[in-house]
C-alpha angles and dihedrals in degrees: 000000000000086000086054078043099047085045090051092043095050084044100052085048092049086049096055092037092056095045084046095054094049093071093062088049100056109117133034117320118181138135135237110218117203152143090000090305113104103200128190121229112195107192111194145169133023096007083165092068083069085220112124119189111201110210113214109194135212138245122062080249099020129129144250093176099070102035077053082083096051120115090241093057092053093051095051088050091066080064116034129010110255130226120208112184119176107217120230104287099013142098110336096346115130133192120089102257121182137252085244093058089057092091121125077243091059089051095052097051094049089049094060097046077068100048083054096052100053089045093056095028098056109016104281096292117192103270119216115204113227114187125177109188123301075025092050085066101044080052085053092040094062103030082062097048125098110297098323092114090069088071090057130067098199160359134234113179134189132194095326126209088199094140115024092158080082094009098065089047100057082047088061104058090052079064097059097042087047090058097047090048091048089045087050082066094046093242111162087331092199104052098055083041088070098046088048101056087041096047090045087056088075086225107194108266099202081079115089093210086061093042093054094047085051102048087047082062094042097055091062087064138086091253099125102037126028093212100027085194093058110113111249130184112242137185109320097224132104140193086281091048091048090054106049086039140069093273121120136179083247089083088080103043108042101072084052087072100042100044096074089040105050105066109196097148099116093042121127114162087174094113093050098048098085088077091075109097106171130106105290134190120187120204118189135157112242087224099045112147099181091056108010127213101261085059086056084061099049087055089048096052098031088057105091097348131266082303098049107112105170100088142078139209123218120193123200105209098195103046151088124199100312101059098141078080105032100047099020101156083052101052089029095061090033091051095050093038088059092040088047101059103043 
C-alpha cells in the first residue's frame, strides 16, 4: 500500500510538473547552429500582431533567456511577439565554439541567421530591433552594415555601449566621483580609497586587465540601479519554475567563458552610425554609470547623422542602467507609442 502511495504520489508530481512546464514552452522555440555555437531562439506572445521584437541582450556574455521571465517582458508580449536569442557563449547557448569565432563580425553573422529565420519561420513580420547595452551596439553594429537595416523596421536602443573606446572611460570617472563621495561619509574609507586612487591613475582602458580591475570597482556602485534599495520586480520565475522550464545552471557560467575572450574594448561605432537610416528610439538613465548619459547622447546624435529626423530620445529621470525595471511605466508606454506608430 505505501509503495501504490509513494507511485500516486510521483505521478501526480510528474503531472503538475508537466502542465506547469507547458506555460514556459508556449511560442516558437528553435536553435541557429553556426560556426561551432548552437544558440536557442524562443520566440513568445502575441506571434498574430505580426510585430517581432527582437531582444538583443547585453553583456558580452549576458542572457535572454533569463530576462525572457521579467514582468515587462510579459506585458510587452500582450502586445508583439518577442524574440530572445542567446548569443554564442552566452545564457543557455551550447556548442563549443572557439575563441577565433568571438569577433563583432561573428555576431553579426549570427544576428542575421535570426533575422532569417524569423523572416522564413513566421511570413516575413516587421522586426523591431530591441538592444539593451552590449546589445544596443550589436544593434548599432548591423543596422550600419551593409543593407541589413532594410530587414528591419526599426531601432530601439538602451543604454548603448556602442563606443566604449570614449564611453569606459567616462564610466570611470563616475567611479571615481562615487568613492570620493562614499569616502566623504566615511563609508569603508579604505576601500574607496583604493578605487579612488586606481580610477585617478588614468590606467589605459583598451586593456582587459584594466577593464576588469575597473568593473570589480564599478559593481560596487550604484551603476545599475540609482537606489540600489528600491523594490524592483525581477524574473518571475523560482527554483520550481526553473526546474519544469528552459532554464539551466549554464545561464550563469557561460559568459564567464566569453567575456575574456570577446575584446571589444577599443570599439566606437559612433562614426558609422549615421548609416543607419531606420526609425530609432534611444533610451537612456539619466544616472547611468555603465554607459553615462553623455554617451546616450552620442548614440542619439550618431543614429542617421546631424540630418537624420526620424528619432527620438527618451530620458528616465530616475534611473540608472536598468531602467526597464526602475522606471517600468515609463519605458513600458514609451516602448508601445514608438512600436505603434511604425
Amino acid at each position: 500500500m505505501r509503495t501504490l502511495i509513494q507511485v500516486l504520489a510521483c505521478l501526480v508530481l510528474f503531472v503538475l510538473g508537466s502542465c506547469e512546464k507547458e506555460s514556459f514552452y508556449d511560442g516558437d522555440h528553435f536553435f541557429i547552429k553556426n560556426a561551432g555555437a548552437e544558440m536557442p531562439v524562443f520566440v513568445k506572445g502575441n506571434i498574430e500582431s505580426g510585430v517581432f521584437i527582437l531582444f538583443l541582450h547585453g553583456g558580452p556574455g549576458g542572457s535572454a533567456s533569463l530576462p525572457s521571465f521579467m514582468p515587462v517582458s510579459k506585458e510587452l508580449e500582450e502586445d508583439y511577439a518577442f524574440v530572445y536569442w542567446d548569443q554564442r557563449g552566452s545564457g543557455l547557448s551550447q556548442g563549443n565554439p572557439d575563441q577565433a569565432t568571438f569577433t563583432v563580425d561573428q555576431f553579426l553573422e549570427d544576428l542575421d541567421l535570426v533575422v532569417e529565420s524569423i523572416k522564413l519561420r513566421h511570413n516575413s513580420p516587421r522586426i523591431v530591433f530591441y538592444g539593451i547595452s552590449w546589445g544596443g551596439a550589436l544593434g548599432s553594429a548591423y543596422l550600419s552594415t551593409g543593407n541589413y537595416q532594410e530587414k528591419v523596421a526599426g531601432f530601439i536602443c538602451m543604454d548603448s555601449g556602442h563606443n566604449l573606446l570614449e564611453g569606459i572611460p567616462k564610466s570611470v570617472v563616475f567611479v571615481k566621483e562615487y568613492a570620493q563621495k562614499q569616502i566623504n561619509a566615511g563609508i569603508d574609507v579604505g576601500y574607496w580609497t583604493e578605487a579612488y586612487n586606481w580610477c585617478a591613475s588614468a590606467h589605459d582602458m583598451t586593456i582587459k586587465e584594466n577593464y576588469f580591475k575597473y568593473d570589480a570597482y564599478l559593481t560596487n556602485t550604484n551603476a545599475y540601479r540609482k537606489d540600489p534599495n528600491q523594490e524592483v520586480q525581477g524574473p518571475e520565475v523560482g527554483a520550481l519554475g526553473a526546474m519544469n522550464s528552459y532554464l539551466s545552471l549554464s545561464i550563469f557560467f557561460n559568459g564567464g567563458y566569453l567575456r575574456p575572450n570577446f575584446n571589444v574594448l577599443a570599439l566606437n561605432l559612433s562614426p558609422q552610425m549615421a548609416k543607419i537610416k531606420i526609425p530609432s528610439m534611444v533610451i537612456w538613465g539619466r544616472h547611468d554609470g555603465v554607459n553615462t548619459i553623455e554617451m546616450g547622447f552620442d548614440a542619439f546624435n550618431s543614429i542617421g547623422g546631424p540630418d537624420f529626423t526620424d528619432k527620438e530620445m527618451v530620458i528616465l529621470e530616475n534611473s540608472a542602467h536598468e531602467g526597464y525595471m526602475e522606471e517600468q511605466p515609463l519605458f513600458v508606454s514609451s516602448f508601445r507609442r514608438f512600436v505603434n506608430r511604425l
